[in-house]
Short mmCIF file of C-alpha atoms in Angstrom, two decimals:
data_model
loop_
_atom_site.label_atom_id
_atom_site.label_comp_id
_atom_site.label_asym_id
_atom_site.label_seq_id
_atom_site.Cartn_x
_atom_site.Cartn_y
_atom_site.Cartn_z
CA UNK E 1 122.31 67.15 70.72
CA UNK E 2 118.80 67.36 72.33
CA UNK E 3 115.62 68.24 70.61
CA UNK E 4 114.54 72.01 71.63
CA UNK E 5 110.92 70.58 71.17
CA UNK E 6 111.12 67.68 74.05
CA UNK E 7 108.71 67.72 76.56
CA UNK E 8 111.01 68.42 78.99
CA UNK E 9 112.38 71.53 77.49
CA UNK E 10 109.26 73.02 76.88
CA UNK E 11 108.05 72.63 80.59
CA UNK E 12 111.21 74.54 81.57
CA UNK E 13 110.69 77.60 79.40
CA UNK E 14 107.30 77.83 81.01
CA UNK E 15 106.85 81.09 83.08
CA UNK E 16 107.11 80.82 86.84
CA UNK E 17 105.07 82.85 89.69
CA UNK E 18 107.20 83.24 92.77
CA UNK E 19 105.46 82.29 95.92
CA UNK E 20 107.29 81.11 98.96
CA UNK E 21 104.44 79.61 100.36
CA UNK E 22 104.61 77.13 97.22
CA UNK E 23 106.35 74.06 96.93
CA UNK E 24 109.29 74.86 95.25
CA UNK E 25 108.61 78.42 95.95
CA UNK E 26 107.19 78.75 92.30
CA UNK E 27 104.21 78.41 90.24
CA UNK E 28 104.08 76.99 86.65
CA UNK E 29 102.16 79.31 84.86
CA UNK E 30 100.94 76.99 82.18
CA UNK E 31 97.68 78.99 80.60
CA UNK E 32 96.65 80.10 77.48
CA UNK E 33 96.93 83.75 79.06
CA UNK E 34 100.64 83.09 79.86
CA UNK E 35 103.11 84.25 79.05
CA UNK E 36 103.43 87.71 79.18
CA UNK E 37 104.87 90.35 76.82
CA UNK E 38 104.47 93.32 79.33
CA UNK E 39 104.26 91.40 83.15
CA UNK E 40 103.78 95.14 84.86
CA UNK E 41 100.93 96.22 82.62
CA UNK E 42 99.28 92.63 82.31
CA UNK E 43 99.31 92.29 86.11
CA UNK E 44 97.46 95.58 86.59
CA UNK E 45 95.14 95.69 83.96
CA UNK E 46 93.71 92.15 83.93
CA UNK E 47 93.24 92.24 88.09
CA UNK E 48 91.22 95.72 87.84
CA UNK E 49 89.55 94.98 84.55
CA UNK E 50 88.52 91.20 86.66
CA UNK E 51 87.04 93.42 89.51
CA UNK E 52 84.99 95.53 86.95
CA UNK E 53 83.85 92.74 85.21
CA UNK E 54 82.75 90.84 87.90
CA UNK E 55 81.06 93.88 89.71
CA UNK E 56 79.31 94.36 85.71
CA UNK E 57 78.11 90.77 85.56
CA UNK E 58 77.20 90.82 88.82
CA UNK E 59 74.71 94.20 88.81
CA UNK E 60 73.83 93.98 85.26
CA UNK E 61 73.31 90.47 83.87
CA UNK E 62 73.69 88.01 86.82
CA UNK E 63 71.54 89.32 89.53
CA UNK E 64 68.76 90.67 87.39
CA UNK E 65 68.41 87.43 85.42
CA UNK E 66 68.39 85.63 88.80
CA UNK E 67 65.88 87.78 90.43
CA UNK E 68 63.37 87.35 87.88
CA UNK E 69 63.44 83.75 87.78
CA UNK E 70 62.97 83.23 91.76
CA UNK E 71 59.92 86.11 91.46
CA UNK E 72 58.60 84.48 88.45
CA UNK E 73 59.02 81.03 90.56
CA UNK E 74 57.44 82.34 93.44
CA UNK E 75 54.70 84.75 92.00
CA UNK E 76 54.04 83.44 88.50
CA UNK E 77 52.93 85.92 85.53
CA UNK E 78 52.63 88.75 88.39
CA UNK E 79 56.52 88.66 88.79
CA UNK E 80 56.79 92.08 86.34
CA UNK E 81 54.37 94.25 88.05
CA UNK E 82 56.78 93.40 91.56
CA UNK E 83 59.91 94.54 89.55
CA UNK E 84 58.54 97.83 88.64
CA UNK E 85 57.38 98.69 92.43
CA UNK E 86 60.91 98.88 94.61
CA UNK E 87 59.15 100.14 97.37
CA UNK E 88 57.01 96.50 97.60
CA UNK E 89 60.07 95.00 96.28
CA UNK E 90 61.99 96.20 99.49
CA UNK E 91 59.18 95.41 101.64
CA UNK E 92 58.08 92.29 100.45
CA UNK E 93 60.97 90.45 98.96
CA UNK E 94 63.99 90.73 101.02
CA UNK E 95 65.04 87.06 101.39
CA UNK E 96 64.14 86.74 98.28
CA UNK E 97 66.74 89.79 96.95
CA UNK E 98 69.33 87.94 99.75
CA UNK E 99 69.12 84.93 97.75
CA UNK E 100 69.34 86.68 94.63
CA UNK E 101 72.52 88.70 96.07
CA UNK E 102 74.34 85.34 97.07
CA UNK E 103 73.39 83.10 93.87
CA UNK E 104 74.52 86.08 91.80
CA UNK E 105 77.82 86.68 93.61
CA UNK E 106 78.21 82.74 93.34
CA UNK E 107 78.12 83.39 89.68
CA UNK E 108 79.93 86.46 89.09
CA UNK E 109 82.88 86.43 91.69
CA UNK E 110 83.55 82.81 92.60
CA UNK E 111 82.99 81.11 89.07
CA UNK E 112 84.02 83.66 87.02
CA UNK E 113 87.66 84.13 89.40
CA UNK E 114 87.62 79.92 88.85
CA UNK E 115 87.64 80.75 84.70
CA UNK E 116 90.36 83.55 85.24
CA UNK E 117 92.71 81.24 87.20
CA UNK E 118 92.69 79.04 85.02
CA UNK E 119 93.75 80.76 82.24
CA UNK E 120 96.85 81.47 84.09
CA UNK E 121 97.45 77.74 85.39
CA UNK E 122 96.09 74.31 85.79
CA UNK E 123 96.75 74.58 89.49
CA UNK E 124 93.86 76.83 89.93
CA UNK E 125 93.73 76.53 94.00
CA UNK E 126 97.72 77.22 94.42
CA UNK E 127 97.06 80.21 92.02
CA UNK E 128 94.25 81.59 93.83
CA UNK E 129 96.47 80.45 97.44
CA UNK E 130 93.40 78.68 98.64
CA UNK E 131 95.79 76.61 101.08
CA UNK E 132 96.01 75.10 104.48
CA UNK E 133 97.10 78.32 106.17
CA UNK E 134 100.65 77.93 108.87
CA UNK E 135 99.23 77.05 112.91
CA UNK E 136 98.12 79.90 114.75
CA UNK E 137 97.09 82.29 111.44
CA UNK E 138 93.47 82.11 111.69
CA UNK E 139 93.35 82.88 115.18
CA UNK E 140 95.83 86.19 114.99
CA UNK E 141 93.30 87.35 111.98
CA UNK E 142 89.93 86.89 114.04
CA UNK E 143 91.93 88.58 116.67
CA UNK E 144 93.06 91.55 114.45
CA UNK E 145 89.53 91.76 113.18
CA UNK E 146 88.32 92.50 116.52
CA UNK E 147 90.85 94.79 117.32
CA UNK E 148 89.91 96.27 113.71
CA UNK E 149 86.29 96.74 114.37
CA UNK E 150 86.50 99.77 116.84
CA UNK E 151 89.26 101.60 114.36
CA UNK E 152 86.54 101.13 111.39
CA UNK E 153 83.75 102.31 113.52
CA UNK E 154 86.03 105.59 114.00
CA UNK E 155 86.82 105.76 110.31
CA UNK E 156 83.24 105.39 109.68
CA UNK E 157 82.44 108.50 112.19
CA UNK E 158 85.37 110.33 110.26
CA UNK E 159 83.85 109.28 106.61
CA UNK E 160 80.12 110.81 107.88
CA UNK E 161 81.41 114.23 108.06
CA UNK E 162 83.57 114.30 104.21
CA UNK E 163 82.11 116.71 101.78
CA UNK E 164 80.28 114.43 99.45
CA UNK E 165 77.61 115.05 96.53
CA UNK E 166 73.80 113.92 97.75
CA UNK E 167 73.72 111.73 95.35
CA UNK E 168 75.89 109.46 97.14
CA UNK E 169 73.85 109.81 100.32
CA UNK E 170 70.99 109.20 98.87
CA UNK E 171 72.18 106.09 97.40
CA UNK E 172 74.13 105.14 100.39
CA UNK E 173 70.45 105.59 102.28
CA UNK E 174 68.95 103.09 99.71
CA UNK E 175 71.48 100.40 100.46
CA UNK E 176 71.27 101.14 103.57
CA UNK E 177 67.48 100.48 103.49
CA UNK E 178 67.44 96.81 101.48
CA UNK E 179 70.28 95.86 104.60
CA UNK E 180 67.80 96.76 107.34
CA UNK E 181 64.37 95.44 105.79
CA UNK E 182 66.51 92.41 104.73
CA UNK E 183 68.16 91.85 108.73
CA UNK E 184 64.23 92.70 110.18
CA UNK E 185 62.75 90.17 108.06
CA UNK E 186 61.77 86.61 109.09
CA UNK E 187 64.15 84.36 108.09
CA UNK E 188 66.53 81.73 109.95
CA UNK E 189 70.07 82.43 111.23
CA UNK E 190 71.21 79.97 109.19
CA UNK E 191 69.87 81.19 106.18
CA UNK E 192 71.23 84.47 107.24
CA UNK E 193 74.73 83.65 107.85
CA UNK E 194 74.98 81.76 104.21
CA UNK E 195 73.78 84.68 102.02
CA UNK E 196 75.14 87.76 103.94
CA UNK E 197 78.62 86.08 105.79
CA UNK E 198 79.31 82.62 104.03
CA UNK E 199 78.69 83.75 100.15
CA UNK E 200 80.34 87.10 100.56
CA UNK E 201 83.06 85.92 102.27
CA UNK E 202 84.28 83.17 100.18
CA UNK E 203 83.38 85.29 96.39
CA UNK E 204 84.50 88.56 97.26
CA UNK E 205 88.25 87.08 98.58
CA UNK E 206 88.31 85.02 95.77
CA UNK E 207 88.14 87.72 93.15
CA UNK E 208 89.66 90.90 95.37
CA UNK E 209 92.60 88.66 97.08
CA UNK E 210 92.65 85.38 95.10
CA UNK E 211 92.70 86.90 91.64
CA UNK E 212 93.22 90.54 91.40
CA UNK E 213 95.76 90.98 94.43
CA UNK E 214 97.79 87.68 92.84
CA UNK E 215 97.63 90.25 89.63
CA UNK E 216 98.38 93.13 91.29
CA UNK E 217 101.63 91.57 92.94
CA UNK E 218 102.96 90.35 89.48
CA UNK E 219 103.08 94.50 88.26
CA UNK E 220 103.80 96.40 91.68
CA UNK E 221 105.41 95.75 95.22
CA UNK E 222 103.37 93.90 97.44
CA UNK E 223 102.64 97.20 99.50
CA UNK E 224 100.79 99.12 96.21
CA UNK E 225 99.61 95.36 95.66
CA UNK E 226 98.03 95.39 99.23
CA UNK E 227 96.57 99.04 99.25
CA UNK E 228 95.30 98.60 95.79
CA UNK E 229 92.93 95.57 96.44
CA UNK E 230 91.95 97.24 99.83
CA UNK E 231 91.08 100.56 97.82
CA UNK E 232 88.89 99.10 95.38
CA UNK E 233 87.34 97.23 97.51
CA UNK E 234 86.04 100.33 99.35
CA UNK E 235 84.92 101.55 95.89
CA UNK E 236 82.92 98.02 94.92
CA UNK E 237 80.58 98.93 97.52
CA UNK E 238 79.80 101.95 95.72
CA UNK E 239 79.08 103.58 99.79
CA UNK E 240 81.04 106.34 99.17
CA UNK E 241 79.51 107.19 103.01
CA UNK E 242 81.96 104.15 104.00
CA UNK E 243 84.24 104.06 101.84
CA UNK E 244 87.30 104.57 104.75
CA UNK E 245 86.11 101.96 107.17
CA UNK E 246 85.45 99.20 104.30
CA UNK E 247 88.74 100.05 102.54
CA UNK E 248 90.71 99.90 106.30
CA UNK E 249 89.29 96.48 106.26
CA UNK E 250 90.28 95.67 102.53
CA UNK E 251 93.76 96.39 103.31
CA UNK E 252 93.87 93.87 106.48
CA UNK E 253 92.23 91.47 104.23
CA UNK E 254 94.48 92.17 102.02
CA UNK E 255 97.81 91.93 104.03
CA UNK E 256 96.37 89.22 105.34
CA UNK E 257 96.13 87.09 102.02
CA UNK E 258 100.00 88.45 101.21
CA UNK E 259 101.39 87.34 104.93
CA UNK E 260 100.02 84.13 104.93
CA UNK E 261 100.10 83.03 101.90
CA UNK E 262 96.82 81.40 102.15
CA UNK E 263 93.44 83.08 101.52
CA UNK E 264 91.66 81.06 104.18
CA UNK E 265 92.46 83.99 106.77
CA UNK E 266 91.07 86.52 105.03
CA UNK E 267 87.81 84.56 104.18
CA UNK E 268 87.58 83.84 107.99
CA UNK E 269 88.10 87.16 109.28
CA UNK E 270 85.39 88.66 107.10
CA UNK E 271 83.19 86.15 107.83
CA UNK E 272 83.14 87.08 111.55
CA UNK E 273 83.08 90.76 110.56
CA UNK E 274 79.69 89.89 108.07
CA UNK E 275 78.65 87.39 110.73
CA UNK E 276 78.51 89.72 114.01
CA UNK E 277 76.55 91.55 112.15
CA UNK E 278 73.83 89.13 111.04
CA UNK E 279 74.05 87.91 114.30
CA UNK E 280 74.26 91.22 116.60
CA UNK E 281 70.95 92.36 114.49
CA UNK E 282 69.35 88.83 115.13
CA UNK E 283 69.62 88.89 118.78
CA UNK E 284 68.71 92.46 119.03
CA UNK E 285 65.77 92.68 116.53
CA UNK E 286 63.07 93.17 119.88
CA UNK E 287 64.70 96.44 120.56
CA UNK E 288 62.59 99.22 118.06
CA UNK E 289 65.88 101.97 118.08
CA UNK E 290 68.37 99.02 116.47
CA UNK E 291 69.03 98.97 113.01
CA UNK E 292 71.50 98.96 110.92
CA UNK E 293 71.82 103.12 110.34
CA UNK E 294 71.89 103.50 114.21
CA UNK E 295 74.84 101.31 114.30
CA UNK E 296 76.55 102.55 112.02
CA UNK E 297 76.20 105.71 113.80
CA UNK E 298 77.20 104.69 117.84
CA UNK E 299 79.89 106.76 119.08
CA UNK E 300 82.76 104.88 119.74
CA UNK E 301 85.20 105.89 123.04
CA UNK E 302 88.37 107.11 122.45
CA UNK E 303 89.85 104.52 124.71
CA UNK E 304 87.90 101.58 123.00
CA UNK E 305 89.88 103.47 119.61
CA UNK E 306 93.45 103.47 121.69
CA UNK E 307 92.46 99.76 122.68
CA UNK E 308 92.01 98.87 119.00
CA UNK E 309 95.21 100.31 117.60
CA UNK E 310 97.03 98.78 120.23
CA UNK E 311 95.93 95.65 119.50
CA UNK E 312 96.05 95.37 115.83
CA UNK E 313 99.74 96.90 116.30
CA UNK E 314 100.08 93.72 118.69
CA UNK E 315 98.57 91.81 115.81
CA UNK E 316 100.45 92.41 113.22
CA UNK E 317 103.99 92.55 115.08
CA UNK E 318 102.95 88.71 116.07
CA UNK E 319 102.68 88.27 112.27
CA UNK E 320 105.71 89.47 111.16
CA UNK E 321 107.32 87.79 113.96
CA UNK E 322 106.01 84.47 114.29
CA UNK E 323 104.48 83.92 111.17
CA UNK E 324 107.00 82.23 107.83
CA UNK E 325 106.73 80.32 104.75
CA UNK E 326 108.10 77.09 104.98
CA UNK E 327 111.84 76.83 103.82
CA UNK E 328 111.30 80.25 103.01
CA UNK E 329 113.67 83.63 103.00
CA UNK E 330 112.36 86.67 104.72
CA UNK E 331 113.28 88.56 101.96
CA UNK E 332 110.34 87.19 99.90
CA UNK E 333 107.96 88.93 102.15
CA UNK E 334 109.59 91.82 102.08
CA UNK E 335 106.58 94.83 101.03
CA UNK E 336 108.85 96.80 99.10
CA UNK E 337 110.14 93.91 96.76
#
């Protein structure tokens, strides 16, 4: 008779993850976090309590504590007096709140996601899906991006003209102002791309799609999965003046992430979205009407719309055709499962 307490037998009542784009099609959930009692109320609660978290560290520990040690490096003992004057603050400092921005996010979304995995698995990266994505995937995402853009620019006219309390205009006008003295001031391109493309790119998927969509998945069907990461990651950008365009492009990020079974697409496409905008402000800095509000705010054709539906219909057809996890059954990527 074998011993319940072998090695062996106590690898096989370890709890699985099913993932078609896994060898196996499984993941050995092998954390101190696992297993289970409730899987539909664990899954949803610790993926929405990691985005609050994150978003808490992030605002309310990380990014001060950063910002006063890169004034205090740069200014000395009159770092303080800087703090207290946001207008000079704006003016003044704006790579400096950039770099703040990125080492903070470094912090609170990609090493604090890292932690989380972890407690669910030793294989962190298969957790997270930060895999070599199938041929042709990162190409159909920059091209659905594209498509995308026009769409969001529409949603974003759509958005302007919601009923919605001042307060949230007034604080969507004060974000809006650190993004426009930060793209007018002097700094490099490459600079540029790492703190407002690279960082958010790779810290934001982690935590929205590596970590709380994985979550999210485990409690609801991969549709509700989808929409919820997309919708919350509207709301993290507390621009309640953009809230439909940035959740539009949650949910592609998000679908993305669940089609491919890789996060690499979804870090790639919003990279080029954060990246033709560091570089389309770069390039047209000479011109005294451009900024970041005016943008926002060009009115998009209704053909260039048409254009963009039809596409990212095109887009995602090519996706559910072409696209499949190795040795996999359809069935697994089902969005009602």
């Amino acid at each position: 008779m074998s011993d319940s307490s072998s090695p062996s037998n106590c690898s096989q009542t370890r709890p699985t993850l099913p993932d078609p784009w896994a060898p196996g099609r499984r993941i050995t959930l092998d954390g101190p976090l696992e297993p289970a009692a409730n899987e539909t109320l664990f899954g949803s609660m610790t993926g929405f309590l990691a985005i609050i978290g994150g978003f808490i560290l992030f605002q309310v520990i990380v990014s001060p504590v950063i910002l006063v040690g890169i004034l205090a490096f740069v200014e000395g003992p009159g770092a303080m007096s800087i703090l207290t004057n946001q207008e000079r603050l704006l003016s003044g400092y704006a790579q400096e709140l950039l770099l703040t921005n990125a080492l903070a996010q470094w912090v609170s979304f990609g090493a604090l996601t890292l932690l989380l995995a972890r407690l669910h698995a030793q294989k962190i990266a298969a957790f997270l899906r930060v895999r070599t994505p199938a041929p042709g995937t990162l190409g159909l995402s920059l091209a659905g991006m594209v498509a995308l853009l026009p769409v969001a620019q529409w949603l974003a006219q759509i958005n302007q003209q919601l009923p919605l309390p001042e307060f949230f205009r007034v604080l969507d006008e004060q974000s809006m102002k650190l993004v426009e003295q930060a793209l007018a001031s002097d700094f490099s391109l490459v600079f540029g791309l790492l703190v407002m493309a690279v960082t958010p790119a790779i810290c934001e998927e982690l935590i929205f799609r590596g970590y709380a969509q994985r979550q999210f998945e485990r409690a609801m069907p991969p549709l509700m999965a989808i929409l919820a990461s997309g919708l919350l990651f509207g709301f993290y950008h507390l621009r309640l003046t953009q809230f439909l365009p940035l959740a539009a492009i949650g949910i592609y990020l998000a679908y993305l992430t669940w089609r491919t079974g890789s996060l690499w697409p979804a870090v790639i496409a919003h990279f080029a979205n954060n990246a033709m905008i560091v570089v389309g402000s770069r390039y047209m800095g000479g011109e005294d009407d451009v900024s970041a509000t005016v943008a926002q705010d060009v009115t998009i054709p209704w053909y260039a719309i048409v254009l963009g539906i039809v596409g990212f219909a095109g887009v995602i057809y090519a996706f559910e055709t072409y696209i499949h996890p190795p040795d996999g059954d359809e069935d697994d990527l089902s969005l009602s499962a």
